[in-house]
Structure formats: C-alpha cells, structure tokens
mmCIF file of C-alpha atoms and ligand atoms in Angstrom:
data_model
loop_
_atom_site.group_PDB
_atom_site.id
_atom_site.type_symbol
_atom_site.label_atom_id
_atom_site.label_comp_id
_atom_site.label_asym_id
_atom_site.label_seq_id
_atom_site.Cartn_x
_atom_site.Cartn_y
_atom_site.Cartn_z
ATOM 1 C CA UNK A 1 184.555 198.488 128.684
ATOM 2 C CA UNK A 2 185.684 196.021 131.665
ATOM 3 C CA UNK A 3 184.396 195.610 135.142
ATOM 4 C CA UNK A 4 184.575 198.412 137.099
ATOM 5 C CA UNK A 5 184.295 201.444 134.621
ATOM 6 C CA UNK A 6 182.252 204.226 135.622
ATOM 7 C CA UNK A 7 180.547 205.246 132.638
ATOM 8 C CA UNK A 8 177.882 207.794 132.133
ATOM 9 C CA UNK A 9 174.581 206.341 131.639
ATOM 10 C CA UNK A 10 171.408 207.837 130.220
ATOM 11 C CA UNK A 11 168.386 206.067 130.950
ATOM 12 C CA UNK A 12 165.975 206.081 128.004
ATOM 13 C CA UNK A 13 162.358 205.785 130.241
ATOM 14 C CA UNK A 14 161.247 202.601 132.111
ATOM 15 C CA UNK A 15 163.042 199.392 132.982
ATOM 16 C CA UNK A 16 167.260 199.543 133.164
ATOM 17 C CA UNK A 17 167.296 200.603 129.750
ATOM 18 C CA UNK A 18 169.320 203.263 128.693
ATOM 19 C CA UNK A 19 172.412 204.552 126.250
ATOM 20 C CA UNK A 20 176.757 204.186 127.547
ATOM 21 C CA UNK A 21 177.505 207.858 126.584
ATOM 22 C CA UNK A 22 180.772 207.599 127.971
ATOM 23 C CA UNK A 23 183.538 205.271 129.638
ATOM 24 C CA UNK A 24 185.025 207.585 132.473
ATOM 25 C CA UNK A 25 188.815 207.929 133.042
ATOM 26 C CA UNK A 26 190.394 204.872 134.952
ATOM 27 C CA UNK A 27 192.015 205.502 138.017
ATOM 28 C CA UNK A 28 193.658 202.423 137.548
ATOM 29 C CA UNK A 29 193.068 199.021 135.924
ATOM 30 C CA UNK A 30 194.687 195.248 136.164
ATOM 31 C CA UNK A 31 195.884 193.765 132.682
ATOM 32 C CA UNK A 32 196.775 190.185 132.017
ATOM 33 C CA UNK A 33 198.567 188.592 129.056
ATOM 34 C CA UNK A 34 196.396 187.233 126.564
ATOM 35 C CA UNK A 35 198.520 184.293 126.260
ATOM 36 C CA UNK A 36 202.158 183.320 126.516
ATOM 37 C CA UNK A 37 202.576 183.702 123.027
ATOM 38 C CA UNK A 38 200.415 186.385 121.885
ATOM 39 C CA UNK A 39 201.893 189.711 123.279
ATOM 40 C CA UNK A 40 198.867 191.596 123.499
ATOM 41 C CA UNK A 41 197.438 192.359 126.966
ATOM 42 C CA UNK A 42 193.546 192.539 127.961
ATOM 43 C CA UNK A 43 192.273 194.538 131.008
ATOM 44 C CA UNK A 44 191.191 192.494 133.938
ATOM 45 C CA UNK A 45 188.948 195.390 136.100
ATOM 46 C CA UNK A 46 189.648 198.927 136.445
ATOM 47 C CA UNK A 47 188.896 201.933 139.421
ATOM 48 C CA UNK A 48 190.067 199.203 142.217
ATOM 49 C CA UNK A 49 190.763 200.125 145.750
ATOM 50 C CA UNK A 50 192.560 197.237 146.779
ATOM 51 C CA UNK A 51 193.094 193.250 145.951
ATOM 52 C CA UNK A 52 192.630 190.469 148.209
ATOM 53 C CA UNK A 53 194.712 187.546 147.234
ATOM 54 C CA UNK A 54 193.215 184.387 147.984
ATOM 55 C CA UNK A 55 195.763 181.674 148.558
ATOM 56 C CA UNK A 56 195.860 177.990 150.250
ATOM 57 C CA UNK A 57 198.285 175.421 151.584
ATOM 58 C CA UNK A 58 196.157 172.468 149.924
ATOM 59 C CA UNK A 59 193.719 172.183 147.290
ATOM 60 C CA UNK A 60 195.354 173.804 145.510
ATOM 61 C CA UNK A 61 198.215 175.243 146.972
ATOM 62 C CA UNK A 62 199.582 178.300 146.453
ATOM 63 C CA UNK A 63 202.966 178.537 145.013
ATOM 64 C CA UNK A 64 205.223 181.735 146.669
ATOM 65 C CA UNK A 65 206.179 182.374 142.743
ATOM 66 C CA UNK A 66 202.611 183.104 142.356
ATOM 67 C CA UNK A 67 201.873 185.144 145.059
ATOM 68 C CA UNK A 68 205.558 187.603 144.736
ATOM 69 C CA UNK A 69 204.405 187.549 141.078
ATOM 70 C CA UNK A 70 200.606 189.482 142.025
ATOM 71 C CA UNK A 71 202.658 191.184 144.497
ATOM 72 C CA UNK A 72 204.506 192.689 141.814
ATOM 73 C CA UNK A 73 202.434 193.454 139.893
ATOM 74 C CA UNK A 74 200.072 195.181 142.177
ATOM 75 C CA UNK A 75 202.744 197.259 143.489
ATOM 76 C CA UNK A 76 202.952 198.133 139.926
ATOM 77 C CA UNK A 77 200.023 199.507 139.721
ATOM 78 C CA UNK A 78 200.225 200.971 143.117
ATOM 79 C CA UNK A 79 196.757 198.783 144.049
ATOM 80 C CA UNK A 80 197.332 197.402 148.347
ATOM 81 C CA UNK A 81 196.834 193.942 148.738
ATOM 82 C CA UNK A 82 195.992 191.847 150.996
ATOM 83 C CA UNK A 83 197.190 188.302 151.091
ATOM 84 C CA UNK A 84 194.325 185.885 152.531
ATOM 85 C CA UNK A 85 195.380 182.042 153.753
ATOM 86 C CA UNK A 86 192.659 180.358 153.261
ATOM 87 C CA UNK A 87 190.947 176.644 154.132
ATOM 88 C CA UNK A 88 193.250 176.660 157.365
ATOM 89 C CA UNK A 89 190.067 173.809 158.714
ATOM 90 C CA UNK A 90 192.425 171.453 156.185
ATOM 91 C CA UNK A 91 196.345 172.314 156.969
ATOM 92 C CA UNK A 92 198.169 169.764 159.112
ATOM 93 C CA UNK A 93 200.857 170.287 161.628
ATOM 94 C CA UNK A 94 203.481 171.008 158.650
ATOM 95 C CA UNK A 95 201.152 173.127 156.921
ATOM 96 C CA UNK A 96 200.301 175.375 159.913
ATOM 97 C CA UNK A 97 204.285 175.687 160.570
ATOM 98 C CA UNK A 98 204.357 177.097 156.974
ATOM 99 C CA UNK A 99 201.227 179.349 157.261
ATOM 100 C CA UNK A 100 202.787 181.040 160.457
ATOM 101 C CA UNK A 101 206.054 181.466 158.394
ATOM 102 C CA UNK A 102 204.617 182.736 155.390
ATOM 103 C CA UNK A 103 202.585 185.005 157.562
ATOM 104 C CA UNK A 104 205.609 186.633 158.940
ATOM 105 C CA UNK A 105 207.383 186.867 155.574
ATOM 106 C CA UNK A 106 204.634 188.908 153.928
ATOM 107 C CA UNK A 107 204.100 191.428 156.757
ATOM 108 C CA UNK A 108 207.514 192.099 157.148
ATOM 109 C CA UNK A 109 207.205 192.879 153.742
ATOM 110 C CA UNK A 110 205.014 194.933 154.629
ATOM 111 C CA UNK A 111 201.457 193.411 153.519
ATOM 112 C CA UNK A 112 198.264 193.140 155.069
ATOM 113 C CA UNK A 113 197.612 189.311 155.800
ATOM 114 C CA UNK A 114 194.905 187.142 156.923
ATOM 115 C CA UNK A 115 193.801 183.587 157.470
ATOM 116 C CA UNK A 116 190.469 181.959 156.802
ATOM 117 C CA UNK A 117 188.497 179.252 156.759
ATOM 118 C CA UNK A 118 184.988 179.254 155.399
ATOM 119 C CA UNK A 119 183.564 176.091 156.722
ATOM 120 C CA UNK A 120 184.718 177.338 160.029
ATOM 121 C CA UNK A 121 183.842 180.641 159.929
ATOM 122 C CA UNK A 122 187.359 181.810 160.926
ATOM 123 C CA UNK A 123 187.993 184.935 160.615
ATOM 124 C CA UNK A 124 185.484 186.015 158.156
ATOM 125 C CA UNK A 125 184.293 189.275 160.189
ATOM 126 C CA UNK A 126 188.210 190.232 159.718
ATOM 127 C CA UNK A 127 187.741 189.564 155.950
ATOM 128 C CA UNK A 128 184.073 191.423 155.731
ATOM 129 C CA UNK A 129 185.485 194.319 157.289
ATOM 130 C CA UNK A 130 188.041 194.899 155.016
ATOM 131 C CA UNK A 131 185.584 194.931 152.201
ATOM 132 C CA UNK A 132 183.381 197.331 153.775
ATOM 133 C CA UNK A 133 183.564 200.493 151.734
ATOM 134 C CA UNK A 134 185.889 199.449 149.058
ATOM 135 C CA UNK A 135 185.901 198.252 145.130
ATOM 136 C CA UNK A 136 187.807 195.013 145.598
ATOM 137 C CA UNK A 137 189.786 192.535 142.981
ATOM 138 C CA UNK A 138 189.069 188.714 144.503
ATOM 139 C CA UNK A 139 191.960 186.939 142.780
ATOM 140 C CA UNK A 140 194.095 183.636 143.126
ATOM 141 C CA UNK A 141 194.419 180.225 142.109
ATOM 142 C CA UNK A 142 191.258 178.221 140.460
ATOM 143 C CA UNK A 143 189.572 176.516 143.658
ATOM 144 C CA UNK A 144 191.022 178.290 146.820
ATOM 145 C CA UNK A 145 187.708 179.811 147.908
ATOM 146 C CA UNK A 146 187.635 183.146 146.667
ATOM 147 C CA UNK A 147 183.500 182.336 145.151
ATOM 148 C CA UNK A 148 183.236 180.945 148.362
ATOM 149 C CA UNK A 149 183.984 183.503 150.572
ATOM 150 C CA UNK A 150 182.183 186.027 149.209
ATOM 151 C CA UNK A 151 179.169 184.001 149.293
ATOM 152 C CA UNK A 152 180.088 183.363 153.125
ATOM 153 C CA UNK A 153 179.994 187.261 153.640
ATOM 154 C CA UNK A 154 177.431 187.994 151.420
ATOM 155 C CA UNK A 155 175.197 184.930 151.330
ATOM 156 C CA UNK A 156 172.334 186.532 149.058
ATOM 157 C CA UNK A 157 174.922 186.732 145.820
ATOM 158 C CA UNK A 158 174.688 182.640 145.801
ATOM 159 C CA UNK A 159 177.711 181.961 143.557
ATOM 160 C CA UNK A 160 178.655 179.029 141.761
ATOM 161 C CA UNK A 161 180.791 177.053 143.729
ATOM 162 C CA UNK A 162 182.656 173.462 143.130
ATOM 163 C CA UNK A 163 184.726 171.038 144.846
ATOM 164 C CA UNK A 164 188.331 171.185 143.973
ATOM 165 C CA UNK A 165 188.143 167.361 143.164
ATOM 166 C CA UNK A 166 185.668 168.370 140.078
ATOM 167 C CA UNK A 167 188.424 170.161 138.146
ATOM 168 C CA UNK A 168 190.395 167.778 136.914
ATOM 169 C CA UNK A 169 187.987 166.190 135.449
ATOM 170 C CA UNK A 170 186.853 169.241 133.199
ATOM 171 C CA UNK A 171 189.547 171.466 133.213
ATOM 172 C CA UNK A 172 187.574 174.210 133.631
ATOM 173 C CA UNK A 173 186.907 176.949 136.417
ATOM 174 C CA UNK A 174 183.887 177.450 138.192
ATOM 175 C CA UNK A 175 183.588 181.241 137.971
ATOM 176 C CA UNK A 176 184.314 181.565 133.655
ATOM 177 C CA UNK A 177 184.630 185.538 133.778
ATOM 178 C CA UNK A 178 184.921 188.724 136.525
ATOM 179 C CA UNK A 179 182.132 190.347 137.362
ATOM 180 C CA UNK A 180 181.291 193.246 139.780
ATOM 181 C CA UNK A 181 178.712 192.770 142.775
ATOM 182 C CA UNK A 182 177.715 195.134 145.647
ATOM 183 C CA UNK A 183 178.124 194.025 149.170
ATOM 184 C CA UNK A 184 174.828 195.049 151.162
ATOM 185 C CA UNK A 185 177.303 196.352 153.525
ATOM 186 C CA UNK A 186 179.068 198.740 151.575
ATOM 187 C CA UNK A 187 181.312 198.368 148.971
ATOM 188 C CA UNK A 188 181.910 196.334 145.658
ATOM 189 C CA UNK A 189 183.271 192.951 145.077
ATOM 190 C CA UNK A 190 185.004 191.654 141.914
ATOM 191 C CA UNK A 191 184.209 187.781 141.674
ATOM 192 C CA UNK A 192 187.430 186.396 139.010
ATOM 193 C CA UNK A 193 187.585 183.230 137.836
ATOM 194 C CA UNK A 194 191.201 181.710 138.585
ATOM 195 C CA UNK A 195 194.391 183.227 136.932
ATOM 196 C CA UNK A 196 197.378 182.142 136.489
ATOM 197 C CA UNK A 197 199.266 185.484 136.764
ATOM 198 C CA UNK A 198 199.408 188.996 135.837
ATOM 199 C CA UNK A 199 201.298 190.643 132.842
ATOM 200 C CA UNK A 200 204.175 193.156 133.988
ATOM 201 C CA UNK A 201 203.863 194.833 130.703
ATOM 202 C CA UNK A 202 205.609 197.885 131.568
ATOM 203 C CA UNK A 203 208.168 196.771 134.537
ATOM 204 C CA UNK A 204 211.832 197.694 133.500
ATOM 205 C CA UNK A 205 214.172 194.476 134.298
ATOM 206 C CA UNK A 206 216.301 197.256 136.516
ATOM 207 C CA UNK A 207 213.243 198.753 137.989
ATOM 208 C CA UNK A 208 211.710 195.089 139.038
ATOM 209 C CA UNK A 209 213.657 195.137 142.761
ATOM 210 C CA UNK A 210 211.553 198.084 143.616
ATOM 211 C CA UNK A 211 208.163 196.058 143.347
ATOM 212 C CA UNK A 212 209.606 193.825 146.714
ATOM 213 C CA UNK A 213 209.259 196.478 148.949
ATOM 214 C CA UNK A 214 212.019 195.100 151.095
ATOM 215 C CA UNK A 215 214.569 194.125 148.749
ATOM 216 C CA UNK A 216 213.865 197.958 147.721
ATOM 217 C CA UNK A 217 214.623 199.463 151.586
ATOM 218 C CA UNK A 218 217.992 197.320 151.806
ATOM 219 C CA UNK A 219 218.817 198.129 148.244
ATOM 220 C CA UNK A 220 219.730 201.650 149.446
ATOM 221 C CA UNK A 221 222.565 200.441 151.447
ATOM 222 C CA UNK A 222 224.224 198.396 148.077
ATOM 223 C CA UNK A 223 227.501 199.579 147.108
ATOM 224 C CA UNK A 224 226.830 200.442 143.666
ATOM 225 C CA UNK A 225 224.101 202.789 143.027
ATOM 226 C CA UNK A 226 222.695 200.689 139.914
ATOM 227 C CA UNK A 227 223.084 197.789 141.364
ATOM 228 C CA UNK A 228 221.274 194.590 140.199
ATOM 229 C CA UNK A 229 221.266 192.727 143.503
ATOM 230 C CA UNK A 230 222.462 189.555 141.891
ATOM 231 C CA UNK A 231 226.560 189.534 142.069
ATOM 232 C CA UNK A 232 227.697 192.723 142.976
ATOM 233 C CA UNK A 233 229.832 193.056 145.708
ATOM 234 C CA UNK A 234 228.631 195.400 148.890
ATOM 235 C CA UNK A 235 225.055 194.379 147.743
ATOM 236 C CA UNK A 236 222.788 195.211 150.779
ATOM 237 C CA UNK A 237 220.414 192.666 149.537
ATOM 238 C CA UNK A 238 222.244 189.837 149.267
ATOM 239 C CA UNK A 239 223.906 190.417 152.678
ATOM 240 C CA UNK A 240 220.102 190.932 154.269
ATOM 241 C CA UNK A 241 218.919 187.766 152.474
ATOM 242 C CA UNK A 242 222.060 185.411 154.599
ATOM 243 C CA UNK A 243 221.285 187.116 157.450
ATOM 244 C CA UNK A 244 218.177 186.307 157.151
ATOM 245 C CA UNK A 245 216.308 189.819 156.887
ATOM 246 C CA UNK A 246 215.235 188.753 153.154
ATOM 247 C CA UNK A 247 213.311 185.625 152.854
ATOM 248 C CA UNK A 248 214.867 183.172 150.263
ATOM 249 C CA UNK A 249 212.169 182.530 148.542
ATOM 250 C CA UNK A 250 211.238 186.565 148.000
ATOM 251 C CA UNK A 251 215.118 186.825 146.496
ATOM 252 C CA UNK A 252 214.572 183.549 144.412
ATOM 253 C CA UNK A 253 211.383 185.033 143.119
ATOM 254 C CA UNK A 254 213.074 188.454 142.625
ATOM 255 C CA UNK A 255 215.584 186.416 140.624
ATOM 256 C CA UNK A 256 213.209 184.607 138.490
ATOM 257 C CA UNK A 257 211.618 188.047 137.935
ATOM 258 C CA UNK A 258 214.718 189.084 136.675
ATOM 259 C CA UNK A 259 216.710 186.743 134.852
ATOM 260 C CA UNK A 260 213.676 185.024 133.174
ATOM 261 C CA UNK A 261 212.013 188.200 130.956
ATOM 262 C CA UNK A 262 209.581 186.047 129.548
ATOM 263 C CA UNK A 263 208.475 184.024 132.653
ATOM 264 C CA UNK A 264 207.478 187.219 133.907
ATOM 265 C CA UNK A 265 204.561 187.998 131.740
ATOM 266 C CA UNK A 266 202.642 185.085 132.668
HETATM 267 N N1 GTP B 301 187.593 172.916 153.670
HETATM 268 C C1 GTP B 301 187.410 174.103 153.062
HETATM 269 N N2 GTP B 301 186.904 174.144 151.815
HETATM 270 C C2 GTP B 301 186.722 175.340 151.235
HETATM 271 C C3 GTP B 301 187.039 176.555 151.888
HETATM 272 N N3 GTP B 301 186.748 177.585 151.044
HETATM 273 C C4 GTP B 301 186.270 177.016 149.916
HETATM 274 N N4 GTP B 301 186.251 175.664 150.012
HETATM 275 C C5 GTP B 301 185.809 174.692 148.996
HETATM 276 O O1 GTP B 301 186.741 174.722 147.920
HETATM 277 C C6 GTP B 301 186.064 174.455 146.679
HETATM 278 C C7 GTP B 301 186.383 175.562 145.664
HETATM 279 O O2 GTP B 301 185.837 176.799 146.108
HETATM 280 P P1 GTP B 301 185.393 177.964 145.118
HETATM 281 O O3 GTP B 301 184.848 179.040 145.984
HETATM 282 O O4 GTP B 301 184.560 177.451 144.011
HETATM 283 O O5 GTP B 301 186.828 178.391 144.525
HETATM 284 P P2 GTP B 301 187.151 179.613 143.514
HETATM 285 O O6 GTP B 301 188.427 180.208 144.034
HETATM 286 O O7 GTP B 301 186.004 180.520 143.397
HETATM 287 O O8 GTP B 301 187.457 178.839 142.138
HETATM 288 P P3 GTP B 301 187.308 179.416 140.633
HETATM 289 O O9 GTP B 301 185.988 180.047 140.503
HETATM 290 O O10 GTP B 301 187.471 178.193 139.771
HETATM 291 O O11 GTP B 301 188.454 180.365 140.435
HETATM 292 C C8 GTP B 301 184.574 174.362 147.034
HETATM 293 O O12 GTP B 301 184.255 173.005 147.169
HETATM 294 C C9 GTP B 301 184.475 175.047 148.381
HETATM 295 O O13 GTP B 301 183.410 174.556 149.162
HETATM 296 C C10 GTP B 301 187.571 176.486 153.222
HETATM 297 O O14 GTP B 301 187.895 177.480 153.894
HETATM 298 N N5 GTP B 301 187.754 175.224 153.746
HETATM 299 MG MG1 MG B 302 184.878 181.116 141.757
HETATM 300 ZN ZN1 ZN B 303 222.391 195.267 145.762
#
C-alpha cells in the first residue's frame, strides 16, 4: 500500500480500528528508482490529480535538468503539473532576470507556473487555490519550501521545517517519508521529503520527444517521419530550437534524455 490508495476499510467497533479488506485500483501512481544501481522501482503515491513542483533560484537551486526530468515523467503518467518558483524574497537582480525567463519557457511549454515566497506571503492565495479540491504530489529539491508552504496554507498541519544551512551538516532531509494530509479547505496534500528524480521505467528512447510537449508539436513538421530530432536533416525541432521557438536548455535536456539511457532513471 502507498499514500494515496483508496482501500476498503471495515471498522471493527470503537476507536479507528478496523481491518484493509482491499487496496482499490490506482488511477495512477508515481514510481521512483530504488537506486541507481538496483533496477527495481518503488511507488511514490498513487490516485493523484496533479503535482506541484516546488523549485528555487537559491538555497538550493533548481537545476532545469531536474525540473524537464519531473516534467517527463509526469507527462508520462499523464499527471498536470504545476511548476512553483519559490523564495523569490531571496533572488537578486540576476536571479529575477532568470525567474521571468524560466517563467516564459515553461508556459510556452505549456505548464501552469507560479512564483512564491512564504515569508512574504506572495502569492500563496494563487497556490491555496490550486489545491482546493484536489489530491496533490508536493515534490522538488530537499529545502525549497515545499513543508513550508503547506504549513503557510494550512497552518494547523505544523510540519517539520529546517533551515537549508542545517543540511549539510547531517545530510539528511527534514520531511524522511510522503505522507497524505487533508487541507481544511478541500482537498489532499502529499508532504515528500526531497527527491532527486523520477524513474522513466517504461519511456521508449524514440517515444521520449513526446514527453516535451513542444519539441512534440514541431516534431510534426520534421522531414522524416521517425525522426530522432538530433541530426536529421529537415528536423522541425532543431530548426525551432535556432530560431529560438525551443529553449536550449529544453533540447539539451531532451538530449540528455536521450543519449544518456541510464541518466534517465535517476
Ligand atoms: N526566504 C525564504 N525561505 C523559505 C521560503 N520557503 C521556505 N523557506 C525556508 O527554507 C528552509 C527549508 O524549508 P522546508 O519547508 O523545510 O523545505 P522542504 O522542501 O520541505 O525540505 P525537505 O523536507 O528536506 O524536502 C526553511 O528554513 C524555510 O523556512 C521562502 O519563500 N523564502
Ligand atoms: Mg519537508
Ligand atoms: Zn526532427
């Protein structure tokens, strides 16, 4: 059983006692690799709506790998995401530059995005309404806020919470496993603690383009009908990507997707 199964429950009298007759169907469910060397997967959360992906600029920042990495794999599993910027109270000039690029990159993609800051307050309603209603996967790097957020929405749940200078020290992340909690304004949060990426345990290498959904709407221009978008010639991509319709970074991270098979598990 992981986090967010809907199971049939019989209660057995007083208290919250009672027998797991059944696990229900999933709808859908999130798997990660184990390890980079064992090749067996493990379920993250199952029967989720959507996935909010927590990212920064500083402490930690984000890497664009990372994020076209979730990307892909959400698409995957067909699960919408949206991307959140968070701790915008600590970017600089550069850093603000880049969050207004980055913006523009991922909604062109065609992605829901947002920007935050907790301390400030900024934007949270946007974030809280987004939640209202839904089962939603918190995920992202170990120390971008996602704990924090949901405690600034939902302020009762108290979660464990440390400052990103803490980490190195121990290693370790604040929030150790994913757990499920209901928002008193409709809906369910899933609380995980940091990850380092998603396994794309059944992505064909020729399939992988269709998982950046606009490498996927210029693909359908390319010359050659199987083509791989790396060296063909009348490749729609490649021509979108020095015209600057295809952000570099999305075609180096398609590329890493897609020359690196094993890279692409982690
Ligand atoms: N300045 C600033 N600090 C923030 C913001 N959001 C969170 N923090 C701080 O960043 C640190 C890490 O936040 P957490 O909420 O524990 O991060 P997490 O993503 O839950 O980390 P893990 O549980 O390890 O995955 C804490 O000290 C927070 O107070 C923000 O918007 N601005
Ligand atoms: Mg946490
Ligand atoms: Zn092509």
């Amino acid at each position: 059983m992981v986090v967010g199964d809907r199971v049939l429950f019989e209660p057995s009298g007083d208290e919250d006692t009672g027998l797991i007759r059944e696990v229900l169907e999933r709808q859908n469910y999130i798997i990660r690799r184990a390890s980079n060397l064992s090749h067996e997967s493990q379920i993250i959360a199952a029967n989720i709506d959507q996935a909010m992906l927590i990212c920064s600029l500083v402490k930690p920042r984000t890497l664009t790998g990372f994020i076209d990495r979730f990307l892909v794999a959400a698409e995957s599993y067909r699960i919408p995401v949206t991307l959140v910027f968070n701790k915008t109270d600590l970017y600089g000039e550069k850093e603000k530059e880049q969050l207004e690029e980055l913006m523009a990159i991922y909604s062109d993609a065609g992605y829901d995005v947002l920007h935050t800051s907790v301390p400030e307050h900024r934007n949270l309603d946007l974030f809280k309404e987004k939640l209202k209603e839904k089962t939603t996967l918190l995920s992202g790097n170990s120390g971008v806020g996602k704990s924090s957020l949901i405690n600034a929405v939902e302020p009762s749940l108290h979660l464990k919470t440390k400052p990103v200078s803490d980490y190195h020290k121990t290693g370790k992340h604040t929030t150790t496993y994913s757990e499920m909690f209901p928002l008193g304004f409709g809906g369910y949060i899933i609380d995980t603690p940091g990850i380092r990426g998603f396994g794309l345990v059944e992505i064909e290498k020729n399939e992988i383009y269709h998982f950046f959904p606009e490498i996927f709407r210029h693909s359908k221009e390319c010359e050659y009908y199987n083509c791989t978008h790396t060296h063909e010639p009348g490749c729609a991509v490649r021509k979108a990507v020095e015209e600057g319709k295809i952000a570099v970074t999305r075609y180096n991270s398609y590329l890493d997707l897609f020359f690196d098979e094993e890279k692409k598990y982690r």
